[in-house]
Short mmCIF file of C-alpha atoms in Angstrom, two decimals:
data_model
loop_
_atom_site.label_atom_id
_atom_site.label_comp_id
_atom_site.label_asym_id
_atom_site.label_seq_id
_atom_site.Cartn_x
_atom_site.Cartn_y
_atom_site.Cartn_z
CA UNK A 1 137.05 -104.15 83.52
CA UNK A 2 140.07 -106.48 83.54
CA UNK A 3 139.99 -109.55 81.01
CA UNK A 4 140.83 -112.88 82.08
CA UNK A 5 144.34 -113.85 81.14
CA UNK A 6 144.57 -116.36 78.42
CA UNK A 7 146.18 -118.85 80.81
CA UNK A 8 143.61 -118.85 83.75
CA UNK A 9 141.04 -119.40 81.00
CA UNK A 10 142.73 -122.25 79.53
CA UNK A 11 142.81 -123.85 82.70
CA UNK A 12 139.09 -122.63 83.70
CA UNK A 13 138.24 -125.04 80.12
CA UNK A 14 140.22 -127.38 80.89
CA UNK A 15 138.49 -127.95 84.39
CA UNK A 16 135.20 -127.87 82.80
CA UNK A 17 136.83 -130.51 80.24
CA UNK A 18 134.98 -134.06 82.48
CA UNK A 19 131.46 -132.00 82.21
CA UNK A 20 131.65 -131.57 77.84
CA UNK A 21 131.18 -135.38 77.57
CA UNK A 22 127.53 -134.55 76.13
CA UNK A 23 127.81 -131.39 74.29
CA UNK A 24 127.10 -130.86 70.99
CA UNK A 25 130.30 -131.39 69.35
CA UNK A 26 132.51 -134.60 69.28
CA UNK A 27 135.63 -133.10 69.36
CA UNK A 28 136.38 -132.01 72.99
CA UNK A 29 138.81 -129.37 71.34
CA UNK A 30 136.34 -127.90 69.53
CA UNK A 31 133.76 -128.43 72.32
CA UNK A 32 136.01 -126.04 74.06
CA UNK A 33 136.56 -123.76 71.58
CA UNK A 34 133.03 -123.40 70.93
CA UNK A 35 132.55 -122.76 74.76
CA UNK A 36 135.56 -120.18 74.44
CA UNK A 37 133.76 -117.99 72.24
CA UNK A 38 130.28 -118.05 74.02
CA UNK A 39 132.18 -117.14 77.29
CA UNK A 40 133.78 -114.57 75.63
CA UNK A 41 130.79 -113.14 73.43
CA UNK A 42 128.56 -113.11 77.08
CA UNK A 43 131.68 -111.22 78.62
CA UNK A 44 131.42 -108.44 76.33
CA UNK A 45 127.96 -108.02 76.58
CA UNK A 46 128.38 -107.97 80.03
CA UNK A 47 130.74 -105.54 79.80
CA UNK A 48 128.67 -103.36 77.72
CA UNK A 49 125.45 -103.49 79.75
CA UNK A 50 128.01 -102.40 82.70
CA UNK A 51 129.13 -99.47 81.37
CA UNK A 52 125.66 -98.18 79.70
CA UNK A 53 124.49 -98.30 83.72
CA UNK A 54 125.10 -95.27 85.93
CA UNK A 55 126.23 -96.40 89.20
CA UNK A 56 123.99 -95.50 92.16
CA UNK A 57 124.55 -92.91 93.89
CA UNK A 58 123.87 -94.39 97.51
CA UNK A 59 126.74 -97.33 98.55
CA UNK A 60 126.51 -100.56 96.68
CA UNK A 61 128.46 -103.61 95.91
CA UNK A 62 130.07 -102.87 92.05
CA UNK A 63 128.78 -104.08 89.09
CA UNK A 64 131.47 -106.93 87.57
CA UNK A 65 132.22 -109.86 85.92
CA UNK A 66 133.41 -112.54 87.86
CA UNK A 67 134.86 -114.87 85.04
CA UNK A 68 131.51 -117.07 85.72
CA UNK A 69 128.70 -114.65 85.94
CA UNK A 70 127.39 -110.78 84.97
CA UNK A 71 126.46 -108.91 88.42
CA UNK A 72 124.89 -105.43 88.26
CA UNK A 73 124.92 -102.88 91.92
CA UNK A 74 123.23 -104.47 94.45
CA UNK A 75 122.71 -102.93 97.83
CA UNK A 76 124.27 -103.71 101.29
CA UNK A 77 123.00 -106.76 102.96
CA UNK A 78 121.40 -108.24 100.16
CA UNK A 79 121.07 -111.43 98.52
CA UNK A 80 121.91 -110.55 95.07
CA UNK A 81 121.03 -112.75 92.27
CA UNK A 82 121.96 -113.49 88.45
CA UNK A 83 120.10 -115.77 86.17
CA UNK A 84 122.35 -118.67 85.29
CA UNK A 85 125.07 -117.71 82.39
CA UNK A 86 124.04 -118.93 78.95
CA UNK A 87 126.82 -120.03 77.85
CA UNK A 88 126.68 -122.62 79.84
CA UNK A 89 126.65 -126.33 77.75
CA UNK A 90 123.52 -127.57 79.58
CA UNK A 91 122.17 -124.12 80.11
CA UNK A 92 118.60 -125.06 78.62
CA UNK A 93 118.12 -127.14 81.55
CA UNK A 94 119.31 -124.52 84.29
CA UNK A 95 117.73 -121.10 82.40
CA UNK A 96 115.60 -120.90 85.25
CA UNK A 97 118.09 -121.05 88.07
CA UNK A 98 120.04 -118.29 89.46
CA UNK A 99 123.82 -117.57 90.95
CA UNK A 100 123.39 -116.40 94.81
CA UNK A 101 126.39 -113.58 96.08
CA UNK A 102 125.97 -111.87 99.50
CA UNK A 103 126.22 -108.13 99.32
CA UNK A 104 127.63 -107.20 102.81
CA UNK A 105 126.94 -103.95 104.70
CA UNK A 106 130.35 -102.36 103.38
CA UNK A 107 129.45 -102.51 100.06
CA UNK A 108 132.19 -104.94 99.36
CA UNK A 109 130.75 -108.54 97.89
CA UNK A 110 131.48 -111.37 100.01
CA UNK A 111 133.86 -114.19 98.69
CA UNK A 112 131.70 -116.91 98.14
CA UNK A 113 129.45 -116.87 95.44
CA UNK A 114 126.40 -119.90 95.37
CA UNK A 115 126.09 -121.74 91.64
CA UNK A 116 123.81 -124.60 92.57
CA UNK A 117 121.10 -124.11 90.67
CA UNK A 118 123.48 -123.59 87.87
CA UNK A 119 124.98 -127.09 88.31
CA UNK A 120 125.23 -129.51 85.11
CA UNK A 121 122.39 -131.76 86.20
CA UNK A 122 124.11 -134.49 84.59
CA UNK A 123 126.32 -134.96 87.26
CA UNK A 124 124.96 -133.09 89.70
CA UNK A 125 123.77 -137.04 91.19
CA UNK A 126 127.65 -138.54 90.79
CA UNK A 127 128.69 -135.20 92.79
CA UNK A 128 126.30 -135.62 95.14
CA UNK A 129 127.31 -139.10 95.97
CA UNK A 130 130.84 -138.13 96.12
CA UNK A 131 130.06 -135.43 98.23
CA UNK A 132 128.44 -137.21 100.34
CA UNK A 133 131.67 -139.60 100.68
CA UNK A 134 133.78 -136.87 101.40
CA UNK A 135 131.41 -135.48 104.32
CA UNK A 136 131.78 -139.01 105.86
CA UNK A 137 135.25 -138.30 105.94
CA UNK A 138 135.01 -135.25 107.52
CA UNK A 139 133.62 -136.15 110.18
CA UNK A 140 135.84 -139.19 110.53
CA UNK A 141 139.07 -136.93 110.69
CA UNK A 142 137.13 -134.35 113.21
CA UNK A 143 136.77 -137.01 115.68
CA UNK A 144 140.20 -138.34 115.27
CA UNK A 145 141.48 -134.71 115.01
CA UNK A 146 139.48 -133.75 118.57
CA UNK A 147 140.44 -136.90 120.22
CA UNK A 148 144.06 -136.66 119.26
CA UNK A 149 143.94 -133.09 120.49
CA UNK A 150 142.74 -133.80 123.91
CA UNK A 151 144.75 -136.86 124.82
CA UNK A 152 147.95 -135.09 123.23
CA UNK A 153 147.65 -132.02 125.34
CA UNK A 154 146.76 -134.24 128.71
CA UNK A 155 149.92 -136.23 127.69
CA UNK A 156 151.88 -132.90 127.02
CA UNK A 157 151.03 -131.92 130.60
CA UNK A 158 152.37 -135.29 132.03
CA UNK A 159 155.58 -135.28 130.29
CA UNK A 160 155.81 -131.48 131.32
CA UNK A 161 155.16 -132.14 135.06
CA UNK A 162 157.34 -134.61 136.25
CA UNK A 163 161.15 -133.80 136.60
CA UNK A 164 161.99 -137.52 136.74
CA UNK A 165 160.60 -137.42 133.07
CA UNK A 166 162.91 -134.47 131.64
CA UNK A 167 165.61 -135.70 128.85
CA UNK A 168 166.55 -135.42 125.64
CA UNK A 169 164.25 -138.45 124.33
CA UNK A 170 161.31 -136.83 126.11
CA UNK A 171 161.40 -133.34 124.80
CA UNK A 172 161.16 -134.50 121.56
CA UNK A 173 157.75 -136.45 122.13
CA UNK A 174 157.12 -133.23 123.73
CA UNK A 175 157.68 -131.14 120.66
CA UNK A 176 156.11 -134.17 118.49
CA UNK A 177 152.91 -133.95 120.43
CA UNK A 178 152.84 -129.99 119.82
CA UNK A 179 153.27 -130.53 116.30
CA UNK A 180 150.24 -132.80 116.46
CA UNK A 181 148.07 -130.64 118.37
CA UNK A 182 149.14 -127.92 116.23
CA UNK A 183 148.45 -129.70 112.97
CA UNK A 184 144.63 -130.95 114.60
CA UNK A 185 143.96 -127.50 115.45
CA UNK A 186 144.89 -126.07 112.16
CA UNK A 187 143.22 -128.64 110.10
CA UNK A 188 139.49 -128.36 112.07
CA UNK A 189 139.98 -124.19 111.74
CA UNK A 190 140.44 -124.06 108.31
CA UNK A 191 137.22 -126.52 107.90
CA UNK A 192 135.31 -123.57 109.66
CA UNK A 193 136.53 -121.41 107.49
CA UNK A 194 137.10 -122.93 103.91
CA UNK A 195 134.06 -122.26 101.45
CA UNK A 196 131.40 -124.93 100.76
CA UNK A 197 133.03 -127.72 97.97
CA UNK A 198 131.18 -126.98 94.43
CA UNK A 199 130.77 -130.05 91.65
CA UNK A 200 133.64 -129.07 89.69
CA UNK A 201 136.18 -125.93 89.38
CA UNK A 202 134.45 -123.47 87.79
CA UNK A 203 135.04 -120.75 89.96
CA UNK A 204 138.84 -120.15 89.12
CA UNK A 205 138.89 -116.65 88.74
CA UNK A 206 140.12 -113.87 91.18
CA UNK A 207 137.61 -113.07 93.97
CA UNK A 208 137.79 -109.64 95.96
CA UNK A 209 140.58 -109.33 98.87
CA UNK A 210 138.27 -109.02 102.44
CA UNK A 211 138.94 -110.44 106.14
CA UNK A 212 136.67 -113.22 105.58
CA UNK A 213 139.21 -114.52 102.49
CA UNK A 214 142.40 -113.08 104.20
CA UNK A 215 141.93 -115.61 107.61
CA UNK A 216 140.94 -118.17 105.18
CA UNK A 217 144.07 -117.93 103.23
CA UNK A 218 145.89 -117.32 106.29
CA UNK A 219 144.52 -120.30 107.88
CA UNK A 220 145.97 -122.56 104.73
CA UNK A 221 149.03 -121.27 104.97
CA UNK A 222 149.46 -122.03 109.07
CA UNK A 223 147.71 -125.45 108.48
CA UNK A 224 150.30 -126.23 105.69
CA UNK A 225 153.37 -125.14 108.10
CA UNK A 226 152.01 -127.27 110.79
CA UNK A 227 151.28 -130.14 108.74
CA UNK A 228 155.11 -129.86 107.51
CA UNK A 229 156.40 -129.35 111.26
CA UNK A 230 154.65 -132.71 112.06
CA UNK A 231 156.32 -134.68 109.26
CA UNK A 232 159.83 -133.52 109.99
CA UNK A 233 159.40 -133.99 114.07
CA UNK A 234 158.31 -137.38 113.08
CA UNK A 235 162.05 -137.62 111.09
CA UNK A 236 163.16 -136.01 114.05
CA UNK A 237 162.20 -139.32 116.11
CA UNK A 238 163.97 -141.43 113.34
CA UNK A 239 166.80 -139.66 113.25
CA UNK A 240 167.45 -139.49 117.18
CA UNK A 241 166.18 -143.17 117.42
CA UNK A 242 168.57 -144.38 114.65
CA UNK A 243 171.41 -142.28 116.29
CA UNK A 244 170.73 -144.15 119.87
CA UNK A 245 170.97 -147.35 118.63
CA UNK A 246 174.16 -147.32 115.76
CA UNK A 247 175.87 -143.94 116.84
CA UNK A 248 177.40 -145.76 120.21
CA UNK A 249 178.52 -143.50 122.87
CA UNK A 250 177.35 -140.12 121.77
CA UNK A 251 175.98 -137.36 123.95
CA UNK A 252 171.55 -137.72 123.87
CA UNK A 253 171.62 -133.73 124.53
CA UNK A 254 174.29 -132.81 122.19
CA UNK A 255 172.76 -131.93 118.95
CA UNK A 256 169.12 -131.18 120.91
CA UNK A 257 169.45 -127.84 119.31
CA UNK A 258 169.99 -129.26 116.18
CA UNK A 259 166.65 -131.04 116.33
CA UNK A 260 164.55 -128.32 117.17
CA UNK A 261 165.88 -125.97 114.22
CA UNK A 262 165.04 -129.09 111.75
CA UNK A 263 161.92 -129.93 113.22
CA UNK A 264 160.17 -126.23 113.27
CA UNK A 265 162.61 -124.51 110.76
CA UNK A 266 163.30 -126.55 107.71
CA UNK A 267 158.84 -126.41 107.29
CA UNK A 268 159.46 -122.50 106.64
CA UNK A 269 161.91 -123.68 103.49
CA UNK A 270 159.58 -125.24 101.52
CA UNK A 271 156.11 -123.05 102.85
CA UNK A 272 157.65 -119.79 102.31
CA UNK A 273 158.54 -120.36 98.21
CA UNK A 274 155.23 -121.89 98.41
CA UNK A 275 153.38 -118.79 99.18
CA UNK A 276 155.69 -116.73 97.22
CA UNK A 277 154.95 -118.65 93.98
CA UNK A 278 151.06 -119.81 94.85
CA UNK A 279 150.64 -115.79 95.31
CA UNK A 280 151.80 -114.88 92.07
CA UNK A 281 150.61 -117.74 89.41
CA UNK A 282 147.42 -119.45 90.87
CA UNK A 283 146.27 -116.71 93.64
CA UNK A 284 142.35 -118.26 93.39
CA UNK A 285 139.75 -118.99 96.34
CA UNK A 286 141.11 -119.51 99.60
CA UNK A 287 144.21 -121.55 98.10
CA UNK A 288 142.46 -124.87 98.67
CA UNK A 289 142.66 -127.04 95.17
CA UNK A 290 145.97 -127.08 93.80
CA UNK A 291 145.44 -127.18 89.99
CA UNK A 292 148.17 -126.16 89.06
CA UNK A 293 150.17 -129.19 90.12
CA UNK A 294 153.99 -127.72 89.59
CA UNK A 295 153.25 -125.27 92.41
CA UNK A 296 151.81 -128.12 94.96
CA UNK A 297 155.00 -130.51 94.57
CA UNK A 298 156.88 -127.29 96.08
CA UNK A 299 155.42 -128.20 99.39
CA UNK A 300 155.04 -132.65 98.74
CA UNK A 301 158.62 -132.95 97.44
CA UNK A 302 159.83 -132.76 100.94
CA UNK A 303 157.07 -134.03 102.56
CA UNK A 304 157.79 -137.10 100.41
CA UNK A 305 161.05 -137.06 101.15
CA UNK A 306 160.88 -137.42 104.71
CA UNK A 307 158.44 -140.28 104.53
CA UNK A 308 160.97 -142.10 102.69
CA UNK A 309 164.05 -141.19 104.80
CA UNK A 310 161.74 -142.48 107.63
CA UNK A 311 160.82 -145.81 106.27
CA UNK A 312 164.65 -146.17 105.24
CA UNK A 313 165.18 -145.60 109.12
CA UNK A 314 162.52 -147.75 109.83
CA UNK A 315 164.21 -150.73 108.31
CA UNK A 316 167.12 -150.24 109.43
CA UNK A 317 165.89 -150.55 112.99
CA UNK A 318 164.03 -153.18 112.52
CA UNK A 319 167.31 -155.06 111.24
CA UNK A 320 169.29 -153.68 114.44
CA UNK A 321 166.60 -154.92 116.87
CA UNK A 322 166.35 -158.27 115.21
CA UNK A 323 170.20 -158.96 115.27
CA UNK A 324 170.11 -157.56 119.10
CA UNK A 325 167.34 -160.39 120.09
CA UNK A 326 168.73 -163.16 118.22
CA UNK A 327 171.98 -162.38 119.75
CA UNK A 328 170.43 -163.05 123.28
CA UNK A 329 169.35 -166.54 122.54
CA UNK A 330 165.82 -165.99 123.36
CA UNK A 331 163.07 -168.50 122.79
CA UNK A 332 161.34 -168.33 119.04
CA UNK A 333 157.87 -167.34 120.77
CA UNK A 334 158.95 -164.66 122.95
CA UNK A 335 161.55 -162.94 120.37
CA UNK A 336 158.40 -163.31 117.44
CA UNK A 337 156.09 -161.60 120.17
CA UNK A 338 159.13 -158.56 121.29
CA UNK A 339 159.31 -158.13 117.87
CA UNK A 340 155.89 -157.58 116.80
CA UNK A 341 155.75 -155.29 119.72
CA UNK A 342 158.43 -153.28 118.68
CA UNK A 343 157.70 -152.83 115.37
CA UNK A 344 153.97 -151.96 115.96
CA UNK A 345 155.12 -149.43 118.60
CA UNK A 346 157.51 -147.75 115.54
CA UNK A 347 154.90 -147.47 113.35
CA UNK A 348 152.73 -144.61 114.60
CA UNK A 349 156.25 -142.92 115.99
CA UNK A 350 157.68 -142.96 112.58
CA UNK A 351 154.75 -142.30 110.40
CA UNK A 352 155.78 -145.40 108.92
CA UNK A 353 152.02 -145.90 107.66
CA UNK A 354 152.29 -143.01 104.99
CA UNK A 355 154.70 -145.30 102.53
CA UNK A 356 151.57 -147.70 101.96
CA UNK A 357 150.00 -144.97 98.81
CA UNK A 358 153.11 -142.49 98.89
CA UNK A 359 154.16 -143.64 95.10
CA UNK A 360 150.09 -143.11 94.17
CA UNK A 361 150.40 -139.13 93.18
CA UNK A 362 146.97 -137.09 93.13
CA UNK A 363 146.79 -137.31 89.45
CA UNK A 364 147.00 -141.08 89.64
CA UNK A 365 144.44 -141.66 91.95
CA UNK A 366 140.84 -141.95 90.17
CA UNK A 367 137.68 -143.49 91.33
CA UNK A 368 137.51 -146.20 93.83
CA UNK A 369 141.19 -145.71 94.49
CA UNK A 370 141.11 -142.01 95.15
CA UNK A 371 138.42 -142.96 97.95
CA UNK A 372 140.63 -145.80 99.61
CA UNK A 373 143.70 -143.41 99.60
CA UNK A 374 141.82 -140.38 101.26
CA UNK A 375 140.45 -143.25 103.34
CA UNK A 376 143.28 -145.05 104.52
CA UNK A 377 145.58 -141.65 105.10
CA UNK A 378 142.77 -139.76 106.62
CA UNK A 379 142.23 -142.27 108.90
CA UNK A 380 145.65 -142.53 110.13
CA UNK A 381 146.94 -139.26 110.38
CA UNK A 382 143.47 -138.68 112.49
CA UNK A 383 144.09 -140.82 115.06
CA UNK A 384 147.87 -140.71 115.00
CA UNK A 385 148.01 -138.48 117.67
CA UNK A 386 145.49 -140.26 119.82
CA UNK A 387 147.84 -143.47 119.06
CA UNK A 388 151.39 -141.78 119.55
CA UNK A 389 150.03 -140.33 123.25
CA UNK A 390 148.61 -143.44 124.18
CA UNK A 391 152.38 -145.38 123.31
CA UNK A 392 154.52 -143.32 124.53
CA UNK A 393 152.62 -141.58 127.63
CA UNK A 394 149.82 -143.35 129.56
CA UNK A 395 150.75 -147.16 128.88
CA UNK A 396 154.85 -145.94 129.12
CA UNK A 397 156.41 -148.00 131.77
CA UNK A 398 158.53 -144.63 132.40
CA UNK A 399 156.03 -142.33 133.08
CA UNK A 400 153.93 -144.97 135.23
CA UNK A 401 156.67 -145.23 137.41
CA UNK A 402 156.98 -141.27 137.88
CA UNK A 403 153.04 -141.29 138.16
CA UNK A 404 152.96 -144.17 141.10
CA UNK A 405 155.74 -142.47 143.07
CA UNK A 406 154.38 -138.88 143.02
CA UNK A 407 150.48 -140.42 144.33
CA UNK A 408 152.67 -142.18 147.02
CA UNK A 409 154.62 -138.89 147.80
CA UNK A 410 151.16 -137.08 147.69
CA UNK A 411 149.26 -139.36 150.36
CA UNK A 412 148.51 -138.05 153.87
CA UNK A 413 150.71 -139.41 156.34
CA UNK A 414 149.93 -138.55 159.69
CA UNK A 415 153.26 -139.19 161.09
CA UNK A 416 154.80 -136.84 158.66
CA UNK A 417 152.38 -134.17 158.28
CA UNK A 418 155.20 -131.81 156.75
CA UNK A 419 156.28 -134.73 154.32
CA UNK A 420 157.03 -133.07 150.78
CA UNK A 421 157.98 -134.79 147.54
CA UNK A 422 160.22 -133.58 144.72
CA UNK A 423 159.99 -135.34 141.50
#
């Protein structure tokens, strides 16, 4: 039986750190070392009970420890059950509960492993309320998410369509509004497949390798490409938008290529190492809490990074469009009113949005402010799609002019039966 590293069980305590508030010692360091050696006494009596047990001889899921609980064989397609590890702080309260693990019909345990009725019922009610939070936002995102989805791919099919529509400017919303649908579709597939969310990390140790966990893991790693292809076709549109308006008399098509090997290659630089490194220090679950912060800013460094370069751009066409309206002598009303217009239209195109709680790092955000950030971002970044289709596709002057003249091409004439339209 392997034993847990000293490491991953310093950061298993230190998870369980928030829930030692009412435990029998004052001292949170020697709350946890206390805890430390009642883990470690229960593993070796797990360990001994294991090996004074002769396996079956029929197939069964193995006897283990699991870093959390003691299981003994169980048979295929069975609900196996342990009673709730006593070395638990609050244990007296749970000693009647039980930990729930699905035995499948290979003999191989399944991933997920229920603790409920081991939960500190101390804050069991705060979790709940939280959880209940976060399940609001859920479903907030998976309607934003869906609706984004749909009206991105109907818009994709517009811009594709028309030949009156095909430049440089609009294959980039094209590949913009791919990234979108690419990130919505990653994001609501890894829901299906991510584990239910427990009331604090205890279950950091290394669960066994089977499809179910592969595709989930798999899943995070697509979802956290596509998210990164998003951001940098959004810096994309700054960059080419920014090079329109100062870079005078340069080719739109000539660095094209260019643009598509930053927008769905420099992702892979940062979500590679990622994987590489997330693999071989904090390889837990299905790669979905990022405790070990170091390895998380591999992938929001750049993600950062391109927020900022953004907003940078942002402002600097914001001063170019000013200087060009002022120069034209318009009235005050009508310049206020083109320039509202402009810079709301920029501000779903750029991601512009994201700056607001960019400096506000997960370990800063606590409490009521954690909830407004998920809020406010989640939000967003939903319906960003839904907004950036709607802008730049079905109110776009452009494509209703391409629309109008292909219905007028399209309707019968009976003096020209034969009448066809290219467009």
């Amino acid at each position: 039986m392997s034993i847990c590293p000293p490491w991953r069980l310093l950061l298993l305590l230190s998870s369980w750190r928030p829930l030692l508030g009412r435990a029998e010692t004052d001292s949170v360091g020697q709350t946890a070392g206390e805890l430390y050696q009642r883990w470690e006494r229960y593993r070796r009596e797990c360990q001994e009970t294991l090996e004074a047990v002769d396996p079956p001889a029929d197939l069964a899921c193995n006897a283990s420890f699991d870093m959390y609980v003691c299981w003994d064989y169980a048979a295929p397609n069975v609900t196996a059950r342990a009673s709730c590890p006593w070395y638990l702080p609050w244990h007296r309260h749970v000693a009647a509960g039980f930990v729930l693990r699905q035995c499948g019909s290979d003999g191989q345990w399944g991933p997920w492993r229920d603790h409920s009725q081991c939960e500190n019922p101390e804050k069991n009610g705060a979790f709940q309320d939280q959880r209940l939070i976060l399940e609001r936002l859920q479903v907030m995102y998976t309607v934003g998410y869906s609706l984004s989805l749909a009206t991105l791919l109907l818009a994709l099919l517009i811009l594709s369509f028309f030949r009156r529509l095909r430049c440089t400017r609009n294959y980039i919303h094209i590949n913009l509004f791919t990234s979108f649908m690419l990130r919505a579709a990653a994001i609501l597939t890894r829901d299906r497949l991510l584990p239910p969310p427990g009331p604090y990390p205890g279950d950091q140790g290394p669960v066994l390798w089977n499809p179910a966990l592969a595709a989930c893991r798999t899943a995070q790693i697509v979802t956290q490409y596509c998210v990164g292809a998003n951001y940098t076709w959004l810096l994309v549109e700054g960059v080419y938008l920014h090079s329109l308006l100062v870079l005078v008399g340069g080719s739109e098509g000539g660095h094209f290529r260019c643009y598509l090997l930053l927008g769905w290659g420099a992702p892979a630089l940062f979500v590679i190492p990622w994987v590489i490194v997330r693999y071989l220090y904090e390889n837990t679950q299905c790669w979905e809490r990022n405790d070990v912060k170091a390895i998380w800013w591999i992938i929001r460094t750049p993600i950062l990074m391109t927020i900022l370069i953004n907003f940078l751009i942002f402002i600097r066409i914001l001063g170019i469009l000013v200087s060009k309206l002022r120069t034209r002598q318009m009235r005050c009303p009508d310049y206020r009113l083109r320039l509202a217009r402009s810079t709301l239209t920029l501000v779903p195109l750029l991601g512009v949005h994201e700056v607001v709680f960019a400096p506000v790092t997960e370990e800063q955000a606590r409490g009521a402010l954690r909830f407004t950030k998920l809020g406010f971002e989640i939000f967003l970044s939903s319906f960003q799609g839904f907004l950036v289709s709607i802008l730049y596709c079905f109110i776009n002057k452009e494509v209703g002019t391409a629309s109008a003249a292909a219905r007028a091409l399209w309707r019968p004439h009976r003096e020209w039966p034969g009448t066809q339209g290219r467009f």
